[in-house]
């Protein structure tokens, strides 16, 4: 079984102070700690057993309870009826093989590891002996002064990459470290001082988990019934999860025959098959959040409860599907009683008013009375409730978040949206909530964000044109409108496509008289010197445009590249031109003060117009052909691809051809290609199109620039 190892509390009686270990555990588990590791180095086995029994009652199945080092205490506490899930052993403690033998295949067994030889020993064990490695310390810590030198984040990353097992980071970790450690490959983090010394372990645990979840794609499982029309049930859940930034999974608890006008039939597969679906998932995938929808009978509900108790997903959102729109009860008495057991295991329950009345066993006298009832149910069950007021009469449809344990009672007002497309709103809302909670949002943030998304989807639902009854909401309305449907190409895709778009320009350059004569050595000196003079004039202005690209660059790395390219154009390239144009005097004003030819003027005007429009992506696209076309042409010329004589040292322009194939310039060209194509892949379709136009225009100017020397010579002869 793949377990969620996100957040461990390692207890310390000294650091817990006057609050004590028990109350620290109670608060931390309420905040979301998933594994409690009892560690008390000064306690005897008997004292440890007593403490395990006490903590088992406090935790009450909401987190896993393991004990540090004392395998015998774990066995004894189990014999007294305590729920002890496993043990964490050090390198010098009891054998992990013995621990697995005594505690069984479902126990959670961790092992401290921080050196390469520890990994070698783990690899030699039978598969399934150890579930995770506790790796650290990340920072030096007073709770283990004899620990080896701190690994730091990069040391942990290297260790985790080499490990055959999930690695839980430990040692000096604070909430702000959680996201970085997850990015470094951690399967979870273990906190000692950060939780034990916190004035509010519940809030600190919540902060740890929010940071841990932030930035990751949550894996959200819907356990519910199907809707072949796609508007409700599993189908709506998967759309909702995707629309709110999660990866959706589904275990079918019921099959329905329905459309937008109503349900015609329900088929409930055997509970054993639902169990098989859930076991298959939990053997391979960490489930970050679970949304529970239509569960047709007590046996199905008990199957789900057993799975939740075994896997203990960190977030459970329950949409208590109990009452049909007609008012008919959908569950018998046994099913309703079983569902109340799910309420106690849920983090958030989303009843409408009719469902809240069933769950509380009382008639509701209105919205205010519903909130009083919700507060009582929240206090009794430990779950937060989102009470949905969509069935209230009138022009408003408020919702309210009630969490008695946290002292939260917040109403979310909203005008009723006039639409018939309300099919699946409850399913969609609860799935959105599960996804957003798994992304690290607080309950209040998740409710606000989910409601905003659902209201947008409700307003757009009629545009789908699905069905003649109560149609579905448009789950992706906002995404389609703001993001469009165009596939975002990769940088490699853009490189291939853009190079192909200028294939005509490239072949045209190869056929130009200037290039063919340069290749076979027949080029007269006059057009060659004309080309050099124009190129020197061009480079002087090109350097200014490169400097503008450096000024606009979004990060220091690109800024430095364009600045260095500008410097190279002024010094390196001009020095080369001066060796032909003004060899006795070096680089002087005369080197680059030739009267610009029409092709030079046109090219520079194009670059300046793009540069001083202030659009960085478009500017660098315009600069690219000077790098890319020159490198391509130069390498092929020097290799003799256009004429074999170009390889001959006696070629009249051999020294110039050598510069075309310069390795440094080729490397700079590759860098420029990478910068531009990555920028094009990141931007939107409209700006990408402008970049391509700028690139193609510059490419055409490159061809004209190579054509100009022979055109000039022809004009002189005329």
XYZ file of C-alpha atoms in Angstrom:
718
model
C 0.000 0.000 0.000
C 1.262 3.487 -0.913
C 0.854 5.725 2.130
C 0.686 9.471 2.478
C 3.836 10.383 4.408
C 3.494 14.150 3.996
C 3.814 15.281 7.612
C 5.185 13.454 10.677
C 5.183 14.709 14.233
C 8.088 13.293 16.235
C 7.229 13.873 19.864
C 9.578 15.248 22.495
C 8.415 15.541 26.128
C 10.927 18.268 26.965
C 10.107 20.457 23.963
C 6.366 19.951 24.481
C 6.762 21.627 27.865
C 3.825 22.127 30.201
C 1.344 21.394 27.419
C 2.592 17.827 27.349
C 2.910 15.274 24.595
C -0.746 14.233 24.577
C -2.116 17.720 23.965
C 0.605 18.454 21.421
C -0.431 15.336 19.519
C -4.130 16.198 19.783
C -3.576 19.665 18.315
C -1.118 18.582 15.620
C -3.375 15.783 14.376
C -6.269 18.253 14.206
C -4.027 20.365 11.981
C -3.399 17.498 9.568
C -0.377 15.557 10.850
C -0.611 12.140 9.223
C 2.003 10.198 11.199
C 2.718 10.552 14.918
C 6.046 9.057 15.988
C 6.253 8.646 19.746
C 9.836 9.324 20.804
C 10.823 9.493 24.458
C 14.367 8.297 25.038
C 14.031 8.391 28.814
C 10.851 6.317 29.042
C 10.797 2.655 29.997
C 9.004 0.108 27.858
C 6.094 0.077 30.318
C 5.798 3.873 30.244
C 5.974 3.840 26.460
C 3.198 1.255 26.264
C 0.991 3.405 28.516
C 1.671 6.443 26.358
C 0.896 4.514 23.147
C -2.445 3.407 24.571
C -3.231 7.015 25.538
C -2.229 8.448 22.154
C -4.156 5.768 20.294
C -7.323 6.976 21.972
C -6.546 10.617 21.259
C -5.712 10.042 17.604
C -8.732 7.734 17.129
C -7.638 6.594 13.689
C -7.141 10.090 12.247
C -3.391 9.574 11.842
C -0.925 6.701 11.986
C 0.747 6.061 15.317
C 4.238 4.589 15.336
C 6.825 4.282 18.068
C 10.494 5.125 17.932
C 12.905 2.192 18.429
C 10.859 0.226 20.988
C 9.451 -2.667 18.964
C 8.444 -4.572 22.092
C 6.364 -1.633 23.289
C 4.483 -1.580 19.977
C 3.625 -5.273 20.322
C 2.550 -4.864 23.960
C 0.404 -1.801 23.249
C -1.370 -3.685 20.471
C -2.067 -6.501 22.938
C -3.821 -3.928 25.142
C -6.069 -2.872 22.258
C -4.176 0.214 21.121
C -3.991 1.008 17.435
C -0.253 1.123 16.833
C 0.518 1.213 13.155
C 4.221 0.530 13.184
C 7.679 1.435 14.315
C 10.591 3.632 13.287
C 13.971 2.002 13.865
C 17.496 3.354 13.935
C 20.453 1.597 12.400
C 21.403 0.070 15.758
C 17.903 -0.913 16.876
C 15.845 -4.081 16.406
C 15.926 -5.850 13.067
C 13.495 -4.494 10.492
C 12.916 -8.083 9.416
C 11.851 -8.930 12.970
C 9.635 -5.843 13.067
C 7.894 -6.889 9.873
C 7.427 -10.405 11.217
C 5.889 -9.200 14.494
C 3.785 -6.311 13.198
C 2.548 -7.815 9.956
C 2.409 -6.830 6.276
C 0.225 -3.745 6.787
C 2.438 -2.128 9.450
C 4.290 1.107 8.699
C 7.998 0.534 9.203
C 10.556 3.299 8.864
C 14.315 3.153 9.067
C 16.847 5.896 9.726
C 19.359 6.244 6.889
C 21.847 8.894 5.834
C 24.851 7.139 4.291
C 25.457 5.192 1.104
C 26.068 1.947 2.987
C 22.609 2.279 4.524
C 21.117 2.247 1.041
C 23.157 -0.832 0.134
C 21.733 -2.606 3.176
C 18.181 -1.610 2.278
C 18.593 -2.930 -1.262
C 19.619 -6.292 0.176
C 16.364 -6.625 2.146
C 13.321 -8.502 0.823
C 10.858 -6.217 -0.932
C 8.278 -4.765 1.441
C 10.417 -4.998 4.570
C 10.799 -1.223 5.004
C 8.251 1.375 3.872
C 10.279 4.578 4.094
C 13.624 6.007 5.153
C 13.987 8.835 7.663
C 16.794 10.934 6.202
C 18.646 13.778 7.855
C 19.457 15.862 9.626
C 18.679 18.568 7.107
C 19.989 21.163 9.562
C 21.887 20.722 12.823
C 19.448 20.086 15.656
C 19.679 20.076 19.445
C 17.415 17.021 19.747
C 20.099 14.830 18.163
C 23.500 16.422 18.820
C 25.267 13.153 17.950
C 23.794 13.075 14.460
C 26.169 13.024 11.449
C 26.833 16.350 9.680
C 23.735 18.036 8.269
C 22.858 17.052 4.714
C 21.256 20.304 3.636
C 18.705 20.387 0.811
C 21.097 19.380 -1.958
C 22.584 16.562 0.092
C 19.070 15.304 0.755
C 18.236 15.534 -2.955
C 21.247 13.407 -3.886
C 20.380 10.832 -1.231
C 16.700 10.673 -2.257
C 17.601 10.235 -5.919
C 19.782 7.246 -5.023
C 17.273 5.700 -2.624
C 15.071 2.759 -3.624
C 12.501 3.819 -0.994
C 10.545 7.011 -0.228
C 12.560 9.408 1.915
C 11.138 11.513 4.743
C 13.283 14.519 5.616
C 13.979 15.249 9.290
C 16.149 17.556 11.347
C 15.677 21.280 11.927
C 12.788 21.556 9.453
C 10.363 24.502 9.621
C 7.149 25.091 7.612
C 8.882 27.267 5.018
C 11.094 24.291 4.089
C 8.234 21.989 3.083
C 7.835 23.014 -0.559
C 11.582 23.031 -1.240
C 12.027 19.583 0.307
C 9.162 18.185 -1.746
C 10.839 19.614 -4.845
C 14.077 17.948 -3.688
C 12.351 14.568 -3.740
C 11.014 14.179 -0.210
C 8.016 11.902 0.300
C 7.298 13.836 3.477
C 8.790 15.915 6.260
C 9.148 15.102 9.949
C 9.091 17.921 12.482
C 10.146 17.852 16.110
C 10.847 21.306 17.530
C 8.735 23.181 14.974
C 5.604 21.389 16.201
C 6.446 20.581 19.818
C 7.503 24.138 20.712
C 4.817 25.854 18.658
C 2.280 27.873 20.671
C -0.344 26.420 18.325
C 0.671 23.027 16.877
C -2.588 22.804 14.964
C -1.911 25.977 12.996
C 1.742 25.054 12.485
C 0.771 21.635 11.135
C -1.700 23.300 8.771
C 1.027 25.690 7.622
C 3.392 22.781 6.969
C 0.782 21.041 4.824
C -0.237 24.139 2.893
C 3.374 24.752 1.968
C 3.876 21.065 1.150
C 0.889 21.000 -1.188
C 1.449 24.371 -2.809
C 2.703 24.142 -6.370
C 2.121 20.398 -6.734
C -0.640 18.839 -8.816
C -3.012 17.167 -6.342
C -4.134 13.614 -7.031
C -7.844 13.625 -6.263
C -10.020 10.518 -6.120
C -13.779 10.615 -6.586
C -15.754 7.707 -5.165
C -19.248 8.159 -6.529
C -21.811 7.069 -9.093
C -21.692 7.638 -12.819
C -23.814 9.873 -15.042
C -23.768 8.868 -18.722
C -24.946 12.345 -19.714
C -21.709 13.756 -18.251
C -23.236 16.479 -16.098
C -23.113 14.919 -12.644
C -21.459 12.128 -10.701
C -18.041 10.794 -11.583
C -18.039 12.529 -14.961
C -18.697 15.948 -13.434
C -16.180 15.263 -10.673
C -13.373 14.542 -13.125
C -14.130 17.726 -15.074
C -14.292 19.746 -11.882
C -11.007 18.341 -10.581
C -9.265 19.138 -13.860
C -10.782 22.630 -14.059
C -9.475 23.421 -10.574
C -5.933 22.191 -11.168
C -5.955 18.552 -10.054
C -5.390 15.105 -11.498
C -8.678 13.252 -11.259
C -9.194 9.569 -10.509
C -12.446 7.679 -10.085
C -13.748 4.563 -8.369
C -17.317 3.795 -9.416
C -19.693 2.975 -6.594
C -22.839 2.923 -8.762
C -23.935 3.039 -12.388
C -26.940 5.104 -13.371
C -29.148 5.360 -16.439
C -29.983 9.061 -16.576
C -30.041 12.177 -18.694
C -30.803 15.839 -18.081
C -34.472 14.993 -17.473
C -34.023 12.418 -14.738
C -32.739 9.095 -13.457
C -34.214 5.944 -14.984
C -32.267 3.280 -13.172
C -29.394 2.537 -10.788
C -27.128 -0.483 -10.761
C -24.850 -1.017 -7.757
C -21.867 -3.274 -8.508
C -20.788 -5.642 -5.731
C -18.972 -4.000 -2.832
C -16.078 -6.385 -3.470
C -15.490 -4.769 -6.831
C -15.433 -1.287 -5.305
C -12.933 -2.601 -2.764
C -10.805 -3.992 -5.614
C -10.815 -0.595 -7.363
C -9.728 1.185 -4.200
C -7.028 -1.323 -3.372
C -5.624 -1.131 -6.898
C -5.324 2.641 -6.590
C -3.796 2.681 -3.117
C -1.194 0.072 -4.042
C 0.271 2.448 -6.620
C -0.786 6.070 -6.105
C -0.702 8.495 -3.183
C -4.199 9.940 -2.946
C -3.984 13.562 -1.825
C -7.722 14.090 -1.467
C -10.931 12.082 -1.701
C -14.341 13.325 -2.748
C -17.250 11.073 -1.759
C -20.502 11.292 -3.671
C -23.326 8.848 -4.308
C -22.849 5.739 -2.146
C -25.939 3.650 -2.640
C -26.216 1.482 0.462
C -24.731 0.607 3.826
C -22.442 -2.105 2.448
C -20.881 0.297 -0.049
C -20.473 2.942 2.656
C -18.849 0.477 5.051
C -16.450 -0.550 2.290
C -15.425 3.074 1.824
C -15.054 3.575 5.580
C -12.778 0.534 5.822
C -10.611 1.844 2.993
C -10.379 5.326 4.510
C -9.398 3.844 7.866
C -6.666 1.797 6.190
C -5.274 4.449 3.843
C -6.139 7.594 5.793
C -6.089 10.136 2.996
C -5.220 13.569 4.324
C -8.312 15.275 2.868
C -11.820 13.824 2.682
C -14.720 15.871 1.309
C -18.174 14.304 1.630
C -21.098 15.327 -0.556
C -23.860 13.479 1.355
C -26.140 12.386 -1.474
C -29.191 11.399 0.589
C -32.230 13.232 -0.725
C -33.444 13.506 -4.338
C -34.574 16.811 -5.814
C -38.132 15.490 -5.482
C -37.604 15.129 -1.723
C -37.418 11.322 -1.792
C -34.843 9.692 0.507
C -32.128 7.887 -1.468
C -30.762 5.786 1.412
C -32.519 3.451 3.775
C -32.090 3.735 7.535
C -29.007 1.501 7.571
C -27.406 3.547 4.803
C -28.096 6.828 6.593
C -26.615 5.454 9.816
C -23.498 4.303 7.968
C -23.171 7.686 6.272
C -22.960 9.379 9.654
C -19.809 7.308 10.196
C -18.363 8.939 7.078
C -19.204 12.389 8.411
C -16.945 11.693 11.385
C -14.103 10.798 9.030
C -14.545 13.768 6.702
C -12.673 17.040 6.807
C -15.477 18.875 5.014
C -19.130 17.929 4.439
C -21.248 19.785 1.853
C -24.951 19.211 2.622
C -27.854 21.086 1.131
C -30.647 21.970 3.533
C -32.550 18.728 3.055
C -29.411 16.652 3.631
C -28.477 18.709 6.687
C -31.925 18.012 8.139
C -31.411 14.260 7.721
C -27.885 14.347 9.169
C -28.985 16.315 12.230
C -32.341 14.551 12.611
C -34.282 17.789 12.939
C -36.536 20.052 10.944
C -34.864 23.281 9.915
C -36.745 26.500 10.429
C -34.783 28.576 7.927
C -31.271 29.718 7.096
C -30.340 30.864 10.610
C -31.622 27.639 12.104
C -29.629 25.676 9.510
C -26.438 27.383 10.650
C -27.155 26.530 14.273
C -27.742 22.898 13.300
C -24.550 22.864 11.228
C -22.517 24.194 14.145
C -23.854 21.450 16.400
C -23.068 18.747 13.819
C -19.576 20.169 13.283
C -18.876 20.141 17.023
C -20.168 16.579 17.348
C -18.370 15.115 14.304
C -15.202 17.211 14.147
C -15.844 17.955 10.463
C -16.288 21.357 8.899
C -19.552 21.907 7.009
C -20.328 23.943 3.937
C -24.080 24.475 4.161
C -25.542 25.129 0.718
C -28.515 27.482 0.490
C -29.345 26.930 -3.147
C -32.730 25.440 -2.237
C -33.805 28.537 -0.315
C -36.626 30.562 -1.860
C -35.919 34.018 -3.213
C -33.259 35.741 -5.286
C -30.245 34.844 -3.143
C -28.353 31.559 -2.871
C -25.968 31.854 0.094
C -23.538 29.252 1.379
C -21.913 29.146 4.802
C -18.721 27.529 6.084
C -19.056 26.312 9.667
C -16.185 24.759 11.629
C -16.910 24.587 15.334
C -13.438 23.289 16.189
C -11.731 26.286 14.599
C -14.381 28.816 15.535
C -15.216 29.562 11.891
C -18.665 30.665 10.785
C -18.453 32.561 7.526
C -21.273 33.224 5.111
C -20.764 33.558 1.365
C -23.629 35.564 -0.128
C -24.562 35.374 -3.776
C -27.394 36.354 -6.075
C -29.212 33.427 -7.600
C -28.160 32.782 -11.205
C -31.142 32.395 -13.513
C -30.402 29.195 -15.418
C -31.766 25.705 -16.025
C -28.204 24.359 -16.199
C -27.935 23.237 -12.601
C -27.395 19.503 -13.135
C -24.406 18.309 -11.109
C -23.717 21.518 -9.180
C -23.322 19.676 -5.858
C -20.951 17.106 -7.346
C -18.933 19.798 -9.066
C -18.642 22.030 -6.012
C -17.478 19.269 -3.670
C -14.869 18.049 -6.178
C -13.576 21.582 -6.630
C -13.282 21.947 -2.863
C -11.340 18.695 -2.504
C -8.952 19.784 -5.248
C -8.345 23.251 -3.861
C -7.825 21.965 -0.331
C -5.278 19.506 -1.716
C -3.517 22.402 -3.443
C -2.868 23.977 -0.051
C -5.713 26.475 0.182
C -7.418 27.083 3.503
C -11.051 26.040 3.824
C -12.186 29.644 3.430
C -9.993 30.181 0.374
C -11.170 26.898 -1.144
C -14.830 27.778 -0.664
C -14.386 31.269 -2.107
C -12.424 29.989 -5.109
C -14.722 27.041 -5.775
C -17.859 29.184 -5.603
C -16.398 31.760 -7.973
C -15.487 29.010 -10.442
C -18.874 27.304 -10.147
C -20.827 30.533 -10.598
C -18.844 31.270 -13.752
C -19.567 27.729 -14.954
C -23.277 28.098 -14.153
C -23.580 31.314 -16.133
C -22.000 29.666 -19.190
C -23.875 26.351 -18.972
C -26.656 27.197 -21.416
C -24.069 27.769 -24.128
C -23.288 24.045 -24.177
C -26.706 23.183 -25.592
C -26.754 19.784 -23.856
C -30.137 18.157 -23.204
C -33.690 19.394 -22.955
C -33.978 19.244 -19.155
C -31.712 20.615 -16.465
C -28.469 20.781 -18.392
C -24.910 20.655 -17.034
C -22.715 23.515 -15.961
C -19.859 24.438 -18.295
C -16.900 23.245 -16.241
C -14.265 24.653 -18.595
C -15.921 27.919 -19.650
C -13.332 30.132 -17.977
C -10.380 28.037 -19.087
C -11.517 27.984 -22.699
C -12.182 31.708 -22.721
C -8.958 32.766 -21.033
C -6.618 30.024 -22.200
C -8.017 29.038 -25.570
C -7.670 25.653 -27.187
C -4.411 26.112 -29.034
C -1.716 23.605 -28.134
C 1.412 25.217 -26.746
C 4.390 24.075 -28.817
C 7.690 23.128 -27.226
C 10.885 25.011 -27.976
C 11.965 22.065 -30.155
C 8.686 22.247 -32.098
C 9.205 25.952 -32.727
C 12.803 25.478 -33.821
C 11.780 22.910 -36.407
C 8.756 24.897 -37.609
C 10.548 28.247 -37.920
C 13.526 26.739 -39.710
C 11.127 25.122 -42.125
C 9.250 28.395 -42.675
C 12.412 30.057 -44.044
C 13.518 27.121 -46.206
C 12.827 29.211 -49.330
C 14.969 32.041 -48.001
C 17.777 29.618 -47.163
C 17.780 27.950 -50.571
C 17.564 31.384 -52.187
C 20.685 32.510 -50.327
C 22.572 29.424 -51.503
C 21.787 30.319 -55.140
C 22.815 33.980 -54.948
C 25.729 34.887 -57.253
C 27.623 36.440 -54.345
C 27.461 33.184 -52.344
C 28.225 30.827 -55.242
C 31.202 32.988 -56.281
C 32.406 33.182 -52.678
C 32.229 29.390 -52.473
C 34.131 28.626 -55.704
C 36.699 31.416 -55.197
C 35.699 33.422 -58.283
C 34.299 36.378 -56.326
C 35.927 39.651 -57.353
C 37.408 41.862 -54.670
C 35.091 44.833 -55.301
C 31.799 43.141 -54.350
C 33.532 41.430 -51.427
C 34.799 44.744 -50.058
C 31.360 46.281 -50.652
C 29.841 43.474 -48.585
C 32.398 44.000 -45.810
C 31.793 47.737 -45.670
C 28.023 47.287 -45.491
C 28.369 44.569 -42.871
C 30.592 46.809 -40.735
C 28.009 49.603 -40.955
C 25.265 47.114 -40.103
C 27.153 45.721 -37.087
C 27.569 49.168 -35.553
C 23.789 49.618 -35.419
C 23.077 45.934 -34.737
C 25.115 46.242 -31.532
C 22.798 49.019 -30.347
C 19.770 46.798 -30.937
C 21.463 43.963 -29.061
C 22.044 46.364 -26.180
C 18.339 47.184 -26.179
C 17.562 43.459 -25.970
C 19.879 43.295 -22.958
C 18.009 46.180 -21.341
C 14.637 44.476 -21.855
C 15.769 40.955 -20.905
C 13.694 39.372 -18.086
C 16.577 37.777 -16.193
C 20.323 38.364 -15.616
C 21.358 35.346 -17.707
C 19.685 36.602 -20.887
C 20.696 40.167 -20.100
C 24.342 39.092 -19.976
C 24.079 37.091 -23.206
C 22.721 39.964 -25.291
C 25.172 42.415 -23.716
C 28.110 40.128 -24.539
C 26.791 39.723 -28.087
C 26.664 43.512 -28.446
C 30.242 43.760 -27.238
C 31.311 41.017 -29.665
C 29.683 42.841 -32.573
C 31.573 46.034 -31.794
C 34.981 44.561 -30.971
C 35.417 41.029 -32.293
C 33.494 41.364 -35.534
C 34.682 44.885 -36.283
C 38.287 43.861 -35.729
C 37.814 41.195 -38.368
C 36.337 43.680 -40.814
C 39.118 46.151 -40.132
C 41.685 43.486 -41.059
C 40.321 43.724 -44.622
C 39.026 47.297 -44.881
C 41.564 49.295 -42.860
C 44.384 46.820 -42.175
C 47.057 49.425 -41.461
C 45.003 51.475 -38.992
C 42.799 48.853 -37.284
C 39.289 49.810 -36.161
C 38.716 53.456 -37.059
C 35.674 55.502 -37.996
C 36.225 54.736 -41.642
C 35.826 51.015 -40.917
C 32.080 51.354 -40.410
C 31.107 54.688 -41.953
C 30.237 53.500 -45.469
C 27.109 54.993 -46.998
C 24.412 52.400 -46.231
C 22.992 50.629 -49.248
C 19.183 50.302 -49.573
C 19.252 46.696 -48.289
C 21.237 47.786 -45.231
C 18.883 50.682 -44.538
C 15.815 48.435 -44.835
C 17.228 45.791 -42.517
C 18.297 48.277 -39.857
C 14.979 50.150 -40.047
C 13.182 46.871 -39.403
C 15.369 46.047 -36.375
C 15.018 49.532 -34.904
C 11.244 49.547 -35.299
C 10.965 46.267 -33.411
C 13.572 47.199 -30.799
C 12.039 50.440 -29.739
C 8.508 49.104 -29.679
C 9.463 47.601 -26.318
C 8.385 44.007 -27.032
C 11.262 41.805 -25.890
C 10.096 38.474 -27.408
C 9.471 40.083 -30.795
C 12.835 41.866 -30.690
C 14.901 38.748 -30.003
C 13.016 36.904 -32.743
C 14.070 39.669 -35.142
C 17.685 39.375 -33.980
C 17.848 35.607 -34.396
C 18.408 35.210 -38.186
C 21.702 37.083 -38.001
C 22.928 34.364 -35.628
C 21.202 31.367 -37.142
C 21.529 31.948 -40.895
C 25.159 33.054 -40.663
C 26.130 30.016 -38.604
C 24.332 27.609 -40.922
C 25.710 29.175 -44.083
C 29.225 29.548 -42.688
C 29.511 25.964 -41.529
C 28.311 24.620 -44.880
C 30.577 26.967 -46.857
C 33.644 25.984 -44.870
C 32.778 22.300 -45.139
C 32.674 22.571 -48.929
C 28.963 21.808 -49.178
C 28.462 24.600 -51.734
C 31.795 24.035 -53.545
C 34.752 21.797 -52.635
C 37.287 24.568 -53.316
C 36.087 26.338 -50.160
C 38.057 23.770 -48.149
C 41.325 24.594 -49.930
C 43.819 26.698 -47.933
C 44.673 28.462 -51.224
C 41.122 29.778 -51.548
C 41.384 33.593 -51.856
C 38.945 34.123 -48.987
C 40.072 31.197 -46.833
C 40.657 33.360 -43.737
C 37.190 34.835 -44.050
C 35.578 31.440 -44.512
C 37.318 30.300 -41.334
C 35.504 33.011 -39.412
C 32.156 31.814 -40.746
C 32.696 28.453 -39.087
C 33.978 29.870 -35.788
C 33.033 27.532 -32.901
C 32.420 30.435 -30.517
C 29.929 32.056 -32.856
C 28.226 28.695 -33.430
C 27.824 28.281 -29.664
C 26.398 31.791 -29.376
C 23.955 31.013 -32.159
C 22.763 27.890 -30.348
C 22.285 29.957 -27.212
C 20.280 32.558 -29.122
C 18.123 29.860 -30.730
C 17.400 28.393 -27.312
C 16.482 31.749 -25.749
C 14.165 32.721 -28.594
C 12.424 29.372 -29.024
C 11.848 29.023 -25.287
C 10.363 32.499 -25.187
C 8.097 31.626 -28.114
C 6.957 28.407 -26.430
C 6.018 30.254 -23.243
C 4.044 33.060 -24.795
C 0.509 33.161 -26.186
C -0.483 32.455 -29.765
C -0.873 36.087 -30.798
C 2.554 37.159 -29.599
C 4.112 33.983 -30.995
C 2.709 34.930 -34.392
C 4.284 38.403 -34.105
C 7.596 36.807 -33.203
C 7.430 34.586 -36.269
C 6.652 37.558 -38.526
C 9.647 39.440 -37.116
C 11.848 36.379 -37.616
C 10.701 35.830 -41.205
C 11.106 39.521 -42.050
C 14.677 39.561 -40.735
C 15.415 36.371 -42.677
C 14.221 38.014 -45.885
C 16.432 41.023 -45.132
C 19.390 38.654 -44.676
C 18.827 37.339 -48.200
C 18.619 40.879 -49.591
C 21.809 41.784 -47.737
C 23.700 38.927 -49.433
C 22.206 39.852 -52.801
C 23.216 43.515 -52.578
C 26.969 43.250 -53.490
C 26.333 41.756 -56.943
C 23.408 44.082 -57.568
C 25.703 46.983 -56.744
C 28.416 45.649 -59.050
C 25.875 45.300 -61.868
C 24.710 48.850 -61.331
C 28.281 50.144 -61.462
C 28.906 48.339 -64.747
C 25.740 49.744 -66.210
